[in-house]
GROMACS .gro file of N, CA and C in nm:
model
  495
    1MET      N    1   0.102  -0.107  -0.033
    1MET     CA    2   0.020   0.024  -0.011
    1MET      C    3   0.115   0.108   0.019
    2GLN      N    4   0.107   0.218  -0.115
    2GLN     CA    5   0.139   0.350  -0.088
    2GLN      C    6   0.102   0.429  -0.058
    3ILE      N    7   0.101   0.517   0.037
    3ILE     CA    8   0.067   0.673   0.091
    3ILE      C    9   0.105   0.788   0.025
    4ASN      N   10  -0.034   0.855   0.000
    4ASN     CA   11  -0.020   0.917  -0.092
    4ASN      C   12  -0.104   1.037   0.062
    5TRP      N   13  -0.108   1.166  -0.034
    5TRP     CA   14  -0.270   1.251   0.057
    5TRP      C   15  -0.379   1.241   0.038
    6THR      N   16  -0.378   1.153  -0.083
    6THR     CA   17  -0.575   1.088  -0.051
    6THR      C   18  -0.671   1.040   0.014
    7LEU      N   19  -0.466   0.907   0.038
    7LEU     CA   20  -0.519   0.825   0.125
    7LEU      C   21  -0.532   0.850   0.238
    8VAL      N   22  -0.409   0.970   0.310
    8VAL     CA   23  -0.464   0.980   0.380
    8VAL      C   24  -0.568   1.080   0.480
    9ALA      N   25  -0.609   1.185   0.333
    9ALA     CA   26  -0.720   1.232   0.359
    9ALA      C   27  -0.849   1.089   0.427
   10GLY      N   28  -0.842   1.018   0.336
   10GLY     CA   29  -0.979   0.940   0.358
   10GLY      C   30  -0.939   0.815   0.499
   11LEU      N   31  -0.800   0.806   0.491
   11LEU     CA   32  -0.788   0.805   0.664
   11LEU      C   33  -0.858   0.833   0.771
   12ALA      N   34  -0.783   1.005   0.742
   12ALA     CA   35  -0.860   1.069   0.887
   12ALA      C   36  -1.026   1.093   0.829
   13ALA      N   37  -1.074   1.112   0.795
   13ALA     CA   38  -1.208   1.117   0.726
   13ALA      C   39  -1.276   1.065   0.812
   14LEU      N   40  -1.232   0.854   0.761
   14LEU     CA   41  -1.307   0.774   0.822
   14LEU      C   42  -1.318   0.757   0.965
   15SER      N   43  -1.151   0.748   0.997
   15SER     CA   44  -1.093   0.740   1.135
   15SER      C   45  -1.216   0.808   1.250
   16LEU      N   46  -1.227   0.976   1.223
   16LEU     CA   47  -1.261   1.072   1.316
   16LEU      C   48  -1.428   1.087   1.259
   17ALA      N   49  -1.513   1.016   1.164
   17ALA     CA   50  -1.651   1.008   1.151
   17ALA      C   51  -1.652   0.889   1.258
   18ALA      N   52  -1.597   0.761   1.235
   18ALA     CA   53  -1.650   0.692   1.320
   18ALA      C   54  -1.637   0.692   1.487
   19ALA      N   55  -1.517   0.755   1.524
   19ALA     CA   56  -1.512   0.773   1.664
   19ALA      C   57  -1.592   0.889   1.682
   20ALA      N   58  -1.663   0.990   1.556
   20ALA     CA   59  -1.717   1.090   1.654
   20ALA      C   60  -1.857   0.977   1.665
   21ASN      N   61  -1.908   0.948   1.583
   21ASN     CA   62  -2.023   0.835   1.577
   21ASN      C   63  -2.067   0.710   1.667
   22TRP      N   64  -1.916   0.734   1.761
   22TRP     CA   65  -1.931   0.603   1.867
   22TRP      C   66  -1.947   0.698   1.923
   23ASP      N   67  -1.944   0.830   1.946
   23ASP     CA   68  -1.980   0.925   2.060
   23ASP      C   69  -2.074   0.968   2.112
   24ALA      N   70  -2.153   0.944   1.960
   24ALA     CA   71  -2.300   0.967   1.988
   24ALA      C   72  -2.385   0.886   2.020
   25GLY      N   73  -2.323   0.738   1.970
   25GLY     CA   74  -2.392   0.619   2.030
   25GLY      C   75  -2.348   0.607   2.199
   26THR      N   76  -2.256   0.689   2.278
   26THR     CA   77  -2.244   0.618   2.403
   26THR      C   78  -2.329   0.732   2.503
   27ALA      N   79  -2.355   0.852   2.411
   27ALA     CA   80  -2.432   1.015   2.418
   27ALA      C   81  -2.586   0.948   2.437
   28ALA      N   82  -2.598   0.877   2.340
   28ALA     CA   83  -2.778   0.888   2.274
   28ALA      C   84  -2.786   0.716   2.343
   29ARG      N   85  -2.842   0.678   2.482
   29ARG     CA   86  -2.870   0.542   2.541
   29ARG      C   87  -2.988   0.505   2.400
   30GLN      N   88  -3.099   0.598   2.358
   30GLN     CA   89  -3.184   0.507   2.330
   30GLN      C   90  -3.187   0.475   2.196
   31ARG      N   91  -3.052   0.529   2.101
   31ARG     CA   92  -3.050   0.501   1.987
   31ARG      C   93  -2.898   0.444   1.998
   32ARG      N   94  -2.821   0.381   2.041
   32ARG     CA   95  -2.692   0.362   2.072
   32ARG      C   96  -2.650   0.274   1.934
   33GLY      N   97  -2.758   0.154   1.865
   33GLY     CA   98  -2.765   0.099   1.815
   33GLY      C   99  -2.748   0.125   1.686
   34ALA      N  100  -2.824   0.196   1.690
   34ALA     CA  101  -2.813   0.285   1.549
   34ALA      C  102  -2.699   0.354   1.493
   35TRP      N  103  -2.668   0.415   1.627
   35TRP     CA  104  -2.495   0.510   1.606
   35TRP      C  105  -2.457   0.349   1.617
   36ARG      N  106  -2.433   0.328   1.681
   36ARG     CA  107  -2.281   0.203   1.622
   36ARG      C  108  -2.328   0.158   1.553
   37THR      N  109  -2.470   0.107   1.468
   37THR     CA  110  -2.394   0.081   1.316
   37THR      C  111  -2.336   0.168   1.208
   38LEU      N  112  -2.366   0.313   1.227
   38LEU     CA  113  -2.337   0.369   1.151
   38LEU      C  114  -2.160   0.396   1.199
   39THR      N  115  -2.083   0.372   1.277
   39THR     CA  116  -2.023   0.390   1.331
   39THR      C  117  -1.943   0.224   1.283
   40LEU      N  118  -1.975   0.096   1.288
   40LEU     CA  119  -1.961   0.019   1.184
   40LEU      C  120  -1.903   0.007   1.044
   41VAL      N  121  -1.989   0.051   0.970
   41VAL     CA  122  -2.038   0.172   0.838
   41VAL      C  123  -1.873   0.201   0.757
   42TYR      N  124  -1.878   0.293   0.884
   42TYR     CA  125  -1.760   0.417   0.861
   42TYR      C  126  -1.608   0.271   0.889
   43LEU      N  127  -1.582   0.187   0.971
   43LEU     CA  128  -1.545   0.111   1.017
   43LEU      C  129  -1.512  -0.015   0.870
   44VAL      N  130  -1.625  -0.027   0.807
   44VAL     CA  131  -1.521  -0.118   0.746
   44VAL      C  132  -1.541  -0.044   0.620
   45LEU      N  133  -1.547   0.100   0.609
   45LEU     CA  134  -1.473   0.197   0.494
   45LEU      C  135  -1.383   0.162   0.519
   46LEU      N  136  -1.289   0.185   0.644
   46LEU     CA  137  -1.196   0.223   0.636
   46LEU      C  138  -1.094   0.109   0.684
   47ALA      N  139  -1.189  -0.022   0.614
   47ALA     CA  140  -1.113  -0.109   0.628
   47ALA      C  141  -1.067  -0.163   0.484
   48GLU      N  142  -1.156  -0.112   0.436
   48GLU     CA  143  -1.190  -0.169   0.286
   48GLU      C  144  -1.052  -0.001   0.239
   49LEU      N  145  -1.076   0.052   0.283
   49LEU     CA  146  -0.950   0.171   0.238
   49LEU      C  147  -0.740   0.152   0.250
   50ILE      N  148  -0.748   0.056   0.362
   50ILE     CA  149  -0.652  -0.048   0.406
   50ILE      C  150  -0.615  -0.139   0.290
   51GLY      N  151  -0.698  -0.150   0.282
   51GLY     CA  152  -0.706  -0.345   0.171
   51GLY      C  153  -0.688  -0.323   0.061
   52ASP      N  154  -0.773  -0.139   0.059
   52ASP     CA  155  -0.732  -0.142  -0.125
   52ASP      C  156  -0.836  -0.265  -0.205
   53THR      N  157  -0.909  -0.280  -0.163
   53THR     CA  158  -0.992  -0.406  -0.266
   53THR      C  159  -1.061  -0.344  -0.381
   54ARG      N  160  -1.131  -0.269  -0.380
   54ARG     CA  161  -1.231  -0.269  -0.477
   54ARG      C  162  -1.193  -0.228  -0.566
   55PHE      N  163  -1.134  -0.125  -0.652
   55PHE     CA  164  -1.042  -0.148  -0.796
   55PHE      C  165  -1.018  -0.309  -0.868
   56GLY      N  166  -1.036  -0.425  -0.752
   56GLY     CA  167  -1.005  -0.541  -0.804
   56GLY      C  168  -1.185  -0.579  -0.800
   57ALA      N  169  -1.252  -0.537  -0.714
   57ALA     CA  170  -1.378  -0.612  -0.751
   57ALA      C  171  -1.469  -0.662  -0.887
   58VAL      N  172  -1.446  -0.530  -0.975
   58VAL     CA  173  -1.516  -0.560  -1.105
   58VAL      C  174  -1.415  -0.680  -1.192
   59ALA      N  175  -1.280  -0.652  -1.210
   59ALA     CA  176  -1.215  -0.738  -1.266
   59ALA      C  177  -1.239  -0.901  -1.235
   60GLY      N  178  -1.242  -0.904  -1.029
   60GLY     CA  179  -1.228  -1.014  -1.003
   60GLY      C  180  -1.346  -1.115  -1.042
   61ILE      N  181  -1.520  -1.010  -1.022
   61ILE     CA  182  -1.638  -1.071  -1.127
   61ILE      C  183  -1.569  -1.141  -1.210
   62ASP      N  184  -1.541  -1.019  -1.363
   62ASP     CA  185  -1.477  -1.089  -1.486
   62ASP      C  186  -1.438  -1.234  -1.443
   63ALA      N  187  -1.330  -1.244  -1.398
   63ALA     CA  188  -1.260  -1.330  -1.372
   63ALA      C  189  -1.387  -1.472  -1.298
   64ALA      N  190  -1.460  -1.444  -1.247
   64ALA     CA  191  -1.547  -1.555  -1.201
   64ALA      C  192  -1.666  -1.601  -1.304
   65LEU      N  193  -1.706  -1.511  -1.397
   65LEU     CA  194  -1.804  -1.547  -1.452
   65LEU      C  195  -1.709  -1.491  -1.593
   66PRO      N  196  -1.691  -1.590  -1.651
   66PRO     CA  197  -1.610  -1.541  -1.750
   66PRO      C  198  -1.790  -1.588  -1.903
   67GLY      N  199  -1.740  -1.508  -1.963
   67GLY     CA  200  -1.829  -1.478  -2.049
   67GLY      C  201  -1.928  -1.372  -2.090
   68VAL      N  202  -1.926  -1.305  -1.958
   68VAL     CA  203  -2.038  -1.226  -1.869
   68VAL      C  204  -1.955  -1.099  -1.935
   69GLY      N  205  -2.020  -1.007  -1.995
   69GLY     CA  206  -1.987  -0.890  -2.056
   69GLY      C  207  -1.912  -0.765  -1.952
   70ARG      N  208  -1.816  -0.703  -1.912
   70ARG     CA  209  -1.732  -0.623  -1.853
   70ARG      C  210  -1.880  -0.494  -1.800
   71HIS      N  211  -1.983  -0.450  -1.936
   71HIS     CA  212  -2.098  -0.357  -1.870
   71HIS      C  213  -2.164  -0.457  -1.789
   72MET      N  214  -2.228  -0.573  -1.820
   72MET     CA  215  -2.295  -0.673  -1.760
   72MET      C  216  -2.298  -0.623  -1.629
   73VAL      N  217  -2.118  -0.666  -1.564
   73VAL     CA  218  -2.058  -0.701  -1.425
   73VAL      C  219  -2.129  -0.548  -1.341
   74GLN      N  220  -2.093  -0.445  -1.431
   74GLN     CA  221  -2.126  -0.310  -1.431
   74GLN      C  222  -2.271  -0.260  -1.344
   75ILE      N  223  -2.367  -0.369  -1.473
   75ILE     CA  224  -2.491  -0.285  -1.427
   75ILE      C  225  -2.517  -0.375  -1.309
   76GLY      N  226  -2.531  -0.509  -1.329
   76GLY     CA  227  -2.598  -0.588  -1.205
   76GLY      C  228  -2.493  -0.501  -1.020
   77LEU      N  229  -2.398  -0.486  -1.039
   77LEU     CA  230  -2.357  -0.428  -0.904
   77LEU      C  231  -2.401  -0.301  -0.896
   78ALA      N  232  -2.429  -0.204  -0.985
   78ALA     CA  233  -2.476  -0.090  -0.970
   78ALA      C  234  -2.657  -0.046  -0.903
   79LEU      N  235  -2.724  -0.226  -0.979
   79LEU     CA  236  -2.831  -0.218  -0.950
   79LEU      C  237  -2.794  -0.291  -0.810
   80LEU      N  238  -2.728  -0.407  -0.763
   80LEU     CA  239  -2.692  -0.441  -0.630
   80LEU      C  240  -2.661  -0.355  -0.501
   81MET      N  241  -2.569  -0.253  -0.549
   81MET     CA  242  -2.588  -0.093  -0.491
   81MET      C  243  -2.665   0.004  -0.491
   82LEU      N  244  -2.730   0.034  -0.553
   82LEU     CA  245  -2.879   0.114  -0.565
   82LEU      C  246  -2.987   0.104  -0.451
   83VAL      N  247  -3.034  -0.086  -0.520
   83VAL     CA  248  -3.122  -0.168  -0.396
   83VAL      C  249  -3.064  -0.127  -0.266
   84ALA      N  250  -2.942  -0.127  -0.231
   84ALA     CA  251  -2.918  -0.182  -0.118
   84ALA      C  252  -2.902   0.005  -0.032
   85ALA      N  253  -2.845   0.067  -0.133
   85ALA     CA  254  -2.853   0.206  -0.057
   85ALA      C  255  -2.994   0.255  -0.067
   86GLY      N  256  -3.086   0.196  -0.149
   86GLY     CA  257  -3.233   0.267  -0.060
   86GLY      C  258  -3.279   0.202   0.006
   87GLY      N  259  -3.236   0.054   0.086
   87GLY     CA  260  -3.254  -0.019   0.205
   87GLY      C  261  -3.215   0.079   0.290
   88ALA      N  262  -3.070   0.108   0.275
   88ALA     CA  263  -3.020   0.189   0.375
   88ALA      C  264  -3.144   0.350   0.397
   89ALA      N  265  -3.105   0.385   0.318
   89ALA     CA  266  -3.214   0.546   0.289
   89ALA      C  267  -3.369   0.528   0.386
   90ILE      N  268  -3.421   0.382   0.355
   90ILE     CA  269  -3.582   0.370   0.465
   90ILE      C  270  -3.496   0.354   0.555
   91ALA      N  271  -3.442   0.282   0.584
   91ALA     CA  272  -3.392   0.276   0.778
   91ALA      C  273  -3.330   0.411   0.861
   92ILE      N  274  -3.309   0.443   0.723
   92ILE     CA  275  -3.229   0.552   0.778
   92ILE      C  276  -3.310   0.691   0.839
   93VAL      N  277  -3.450   0.713   0.750
   93VAL     CA  278  -3.567   0.802   0.764
   93VAL      C  279  -3.572   0.761   0.854
   94ARG      N  280  -3.695   0.625   0.808
   94ARG     CA  281  -3.729   0.536   1.013
   94ARG      C  282  -3.658   0.598   1.092
   95ILE      N  283  -3.554   0.550   1.106
   95ILE     CA  284  -3.466   0.531   1.246
   95ILE      C  285  -3.468   0.760   1.296
   96GLY      N  286  -3.482   0.762   1.217
   96GLY     CA  287  -3.419   0.941   1.218
   96GLY      C  288  -3.530   1.011   1.231
   97ARG      N  289  -3.664   0.932   1.231
   97ARG     CA  290  -3.852   1.013   1.286
   97ARG      C  291  -3.785   1.049   1.461
   98ARG      N  292  -3.760   0.925   1.526
   98ARG     CA  293  -3.706   0.911   1.617
   98ARG      C  294  -3.594   0.974   1.721
   99SER      N  295  -3.457   0.961   1.563
   99SER     CA  296  -3.371   1.062   1.640
   99SER      C  297  -3.315   1.174   1.571
  100PRO      N  298  -3.343   1.303   1.605
  100PRO     CA  299  -3.385   1.406   1.493
  100PRO      C  300  -3.215   1.414   1.397
  101TRP      N  301  -3.100   1.364   1.506
  101TRP     CA  302  -2.962   1.360   1.408
  101TRP      C  303  -2.943   1.263   1.372
  102PHE      N  304  -3.051   1.150   1.360
  102PHE     CA  305  -2.919   1.089   1.346
  102PHE      C  306  -2.988   1.032   1.156
  103ALA      N  307  -3.069   1.108   1.074
  103ALA     CA  308  -3.108   1.095   0.952
  103ALA      C  309  -2.988   1.166   0.893
  104PRO      N  310  -2.948   1.263   0.940
  104PRO     CA  311  -2.843   1.395   0.862
  104PRO      C  312  -2.745   1.300   0.816
  105ALA      N  313  -2.677   1.230   0.997
  105ALA     CA  314  -2.596   1.089   1.002
  105ALA      C  315  -2.556   1.015   0.896
  106GLY      N  316  -2.707   0.930   0.869
  106GLY     CA  317  -2.700   0.835   0.856
  106GLY      C  318  -2.669   0.907   0.632
  107MET      N  319  -2.735   0.984   0.608
  107MET     CA  320  -2.704   1.044   0.498
  107MET      C  321  -2.552   1.088   0.436
  108ALA      N  322  -2.487   1.137   0.584
  108ALA     CA  323  -2.390   1.177   0.550
  108ALA      C  324  -2.300   0.988   0.510
  109ALA      N  325  -2.309   0.900   0.633
  109ALA     CA  326  -2.213   0.756   0.570
  109ALA      C  327  -2.276   0.669   0.471
  110LEU      N  328  -2.359   0.721   0.416
  110LEU     CA  329  -2.456   0.661   0.287
  110LEU      C  330  -2.371   0.706   0.189
  111ALA      N  331  -2.334   0.921   0.201
  111ALA     CA  332  -2.252   0.946   0.129
  111ALA      C  333  -2.135   0.926   0.101
  112MET      N  334  -2.050   0.890   0.188
  112MET     CA  335  -1.931   0.791   0.173
  112MET      C  336  -1.930   0.697   0.130
  113ALA      N  337  -2.082   0.600   0.178
  113ALA     CA  338  -2.049   0.508   0.063
  113ALA      C  339  -2.082   0.493  -0.063
  114ALA      N  340  -2.129   0.575  -0.096
  114ALA     CA  341  -2.158   0.570  -0.251
  114ALA      C  342  -2.039   0.621  -0.333
  115SER      N  343  -1.882   0.675  -0.277
  115SER     CA  344  -1.826   0.691  -0.300
  115SER      C  345  -1.715   0.610  -0.338
  116PHE      N  346  -1.770   0.499  -0.219
  116PHE     CA  347  -1.707   0.402  -0.269
  116PHE      C  348  -1.741   0.337  -0.376
  117GLY      N  349  -1.882   0.362  -0.360
  117GLY     CA  350  -1.927   0.208  -0.466
  117GLY      C  351  -1.909   0.290  -0.583
  118ALA      N  352  -1.943   0.417  -0.612
  118ALA     CA  353  -1.846   0.510  -0.704
  118ALA      C  354  -1.715   0.434  -0.819
  119GLU      N  355  -1.613   0.457  -0.685
  119GLU     CA  356  -1.542   0.394  -0.687
  119GLU      C  357  -1.483   0.251  -0.752
  120ILE      N  358  -1.581   0.160  -0.738
  120ILE     CA  359  -1.611  -0.026  -0.760
  120ILE      C  360  -1.694  -0.012  -0.921
  121LEU      N  361  -1.768   0.131  -0.890
  121LEU     CA  362  -1.811   0.138  -1.060
  121LEU      C  363  -1.695   0.155  -1.160
  122SER      N  364  -1.636   0.263  -1.159
  122SER     CA  365  -1.512   0.295  -1.243
  122SER      C  366  -1.539   0.348  -1.336
  123VAL      N  367  -1.671   0.371  -1.388
  123VAL     CA  368  -1.708   0.406  -1.527
  123VAL      C  369  -1.601   0.545  -1.536
  124GLY      N  370  -1.570   0.496  -1.709
  124GLY     CA  371  -1.494   0.613  -1.749
  124GLY      C  372  -1.488   0.740  -1.695
  125PRO      N  373  -1.578   0.856  -1.706
  125PRO     CA  374  -1.583   1.001  -1.718
  125PRO      C  375  -1.595   1.025  -1.573
  126VAL      N  376  -1.669   0.846  -1.491
  126VAL     CA  377  -1.683   0.920  -1.341
  126VAL      C  378  -1.573   0.894  -1.274
  127GLY      N  379  -1.482   0.775  -1.305
  127GLY     CA  380  -1.340   0.774  -1.266
  127GLY      C  381  -1.249   0.890  -1.310
  128ALA      N  382  -1.247   0.961  -1.409
  128ALA     CA  383  -1.125   1.027  -1.437
  128ALA      C  384  -1.190   1.168  -1.376
  129LEU      N  385  -1.310   1.192  -1.342
  129LEU     CA  386  -1.303   1.331  -1.195
  129LEU      C  387  -1.311   1.273  -1.142
  130LEU      N  388  -1.341   1.202  -1.040
  130LEU     CA  389  -1.275   1.149  -0.895
  130LEU      C  390  -1.127   1.142  -0.894
  131TYR      N  391  -1.045   1.123  -1.007
  131TYR     CA  392  -0.914   1.091  -0.924
  131TYR      C  393  -0.833   1.238  -1.003
  132ARG      N  394  -0.905   1.326  -1.034
  132ARG     CA  395  -0.867   1.466  -1.101
  132ARG      C  396  -0.785   1.529  -0.982
  133PRO      N  397  -0.725   1.519  -0.987
  133PRO     CA  398  -0.636   1.647  -0.851
  133PRO      C  399  -0.613   1.793  -0.847
  134ILE      N  400  -0.661   1.790  -0.735
  134ILE     CA  401  -0.689   1.918  -0.689
  134ILE      C  402  -0.634   1.937  -0.557
  135GLY      N  403  -0.464   2.014  -0.562
  135GLY     CA  404  -0.377   2.003  -0.452
  135GLY      C  405  -0.329   1.865  -0.482
  136PRO      N  406  -0.308   1.891  -0.359
  136PRO     CA  407  -0.181   1.765  -0.340
  136PRO      C  408  -0.258   1.641  -0.350
  137ILE      N  409  -0.441   1.645  -0.345
  137ILE     CA  410  -0.563   1.534  -0.272
  137ILE      C  411  -0.637   1.514  -0.437
  138MET      N  412  -0.675   1.417  -0.473
  138MET     CA  413  -0.711   1.435  -0.573
  138MET      C  414  -0.905   1.436  -0.512
  139LEU      N  415  -1.000   1.437  -0.577
  139LEU     CA  416  -1.164   1.506  -0.609
  139LEU      C  417  -1.191   1.392  -0.542
  140ILE      N  418  -1.170   1.304  -0.504
  140ILE     CA  419  -1.184   1.137  -0.405
  140ILE      C  420  -1.187   1.148  -0.242
  141GLY      N  421  -1.102   1.251  -0.206
  141GLY     CA  422  -0.986   1.274  -0.130
  141GLY      C  423  -1.097   1.341  -0.060
  142TRP      N  424  -1.098   1.528  -0.124
  142TRP     CA  425  -1.156   1.574  -0.080
  142TRP      C  426  -1.304   1.496  -0.108
  143LEU      N  427  -1.412   1.468  -0.137
  143LEU     CA  428  -1.497   1.444  -0.102
  143LEU      C  429  -1.566   1.316   0.059
  144TRP      N  430  -1.440   1.241   0.076
  144TRP     CA  431  -1.420   1.176   0.229
  144TRP      C  432  -1.407   1.235   0.284
  145LEU      N  433  -1.323   1.346   0.289
  145LEU     CA  434  -1.285   1.510   0.376
  145LEU      C  435  -1.422   1.557   0.418
  146ALA      N  436  -1.558   1.593   0.312
  146ALA     CA  437  -1.660   1.649   0.302
  146ALA      C  438  -1.731   1.578   0.380
  147CYS      N  439  -1.714   1.462   0.339
  147CYS     CA  440  -1.853   1.399   0.441
  147CYS      C  441  -1.808   1.304   0.562
  148GLY      N  442  -1.675   1.304   0.566
  148GLY     CA  443  -1.638   1.280   0.749
  148GLY      C  444  -1.635   1.469   0.826
  149ALA      N  445  -1.609   1.590   0.728
  149ALA     CA  446  -1.639   1.611   0.859
  149ALA      C  447  -1.778   1.675   0.882
  150ALA      N  448  -1.871   1.625   0.763
  150ALA     CA  449  -2.020   1.654   0.836
  150ALA      C  450  -2.051   1.533   0.852
  151ALA      N  451  -2.014   1.419   0.856
  151ALA     CA  452  -2.072   1.312   1.035
  151ALA      C  453  -1.985   1.344   1.144
  152VAL      N  454  -1.901   1.436   1.148
  152VAL     CA  455  -1.809   1.467   1.282
  152VAL      C  456  -1.951   1.592   1.341
  153ALA      N  457  -1.950   1.643   1.250
  153ALA     CA  458  -2.050   1.797   1.318
  153ALA      C  459  -2.181   1.726   1.331
  154ILE      N  460  -2.240   1.671   1.296
  154ILE     CA  461  -2.378   1.561   1.277
  154ILE      C  462  -2.354   1.509   1.417
  155ALA      N  463  -2.245   1.434   1.467
  155ALA     CA  464  -2.208   1.346   1.539
  155ALA      C  465  -2.252   1.456   1.677
  156ALA      N  466  -2.106   1.574   1.694
  156ALA     CA  467  -2.100   1.643   1.786
  156ALA      C  468  -2.275   1.718   1.821
  157LEU      N  469  -2.298   1.787   1.688
  157LEU     CA  470  -2.431   1.834   1.723
  157LEU      C  471  -2.543   1.735   1.828
  158ALA      N  472  -2.523   1.580   1.816
  158ALA     CA  473  -2.596   1.494   1.866
  158ALA      C  474  -2.538   1.483   1.982
  159VAL      N  475  -2.445   1.437   2.006
  159VAL     CA  476  -2.420   1.466   2.138
  159VAL      C  477  -2.454   1.607   2.236
  160ARG      N  478  -2.398   1.712   2.194
  160ARG     CA  479  -2.407   1.850   2.240
  160ARG      C  480  -2.622   1.817   2.305
  161SER      N  481  -2.726   1.766   2.227
  161SER     CA  482  -2.845   1.797   2.262
  161SER      C  483  -2.891   1.658   2.339
  162VAL      N  484  -2.835   1.594   2.346
  162VAL     CA  485  -2.828   1.443   2.413
  162VAL      C  486  -2.815   1.520   2.589
  163ARG      N  487  -2.662   1.596   2.586
  163ARG     CA  488  -2.593   1.582   2.693
  163ARG      C  489  -2.671   1.757   2.779
  164THR      N  490  -2.680   1.844   2.665
  164THR     CA  491  -2.794   1.964   2.714
  164THR      C  492  -2.917   1.995   2.795
  165ARG      N  493  -2.985   1.833   2.748
  165ARG     CA  494  -3.110   1.775   2.798
  165ARG      C  495  -3.123   1.775   2.968
   0.00000   0.00000   0.00000
């Protein structure tokens, strides 16, 4: 694994988001499980970032399913990701009705996961855009930082709202 500023941005964003959501779960006893689930999402994405398996996902599926075109594999993965994202969004909204800070926190986690999904599918122009450098960090790194900052801010507001009651 090669260390670069984009990787550092992702590691920082995911680590801080996981820690902030853990803290929110500690403060919000009634919704602890929901906040711990978001923590787990960030930890899984962090492990994936470290393990760096997302780039080989489509190639691995191509190898496992000879004769199936790459575009069919990408369409299948995209549909699977859309169904999973839709299910996650519904769950987030349902839980968010009872916990005002959880819905925005869940959407931040969903946005972070979607950025990884976009990398897995890596369709031409999207990949070219995500890997465009902006200073020392590629655009994908800036997106991770934005999602991580949103997650930390929302979790901090959730903790504050629980502790000031």
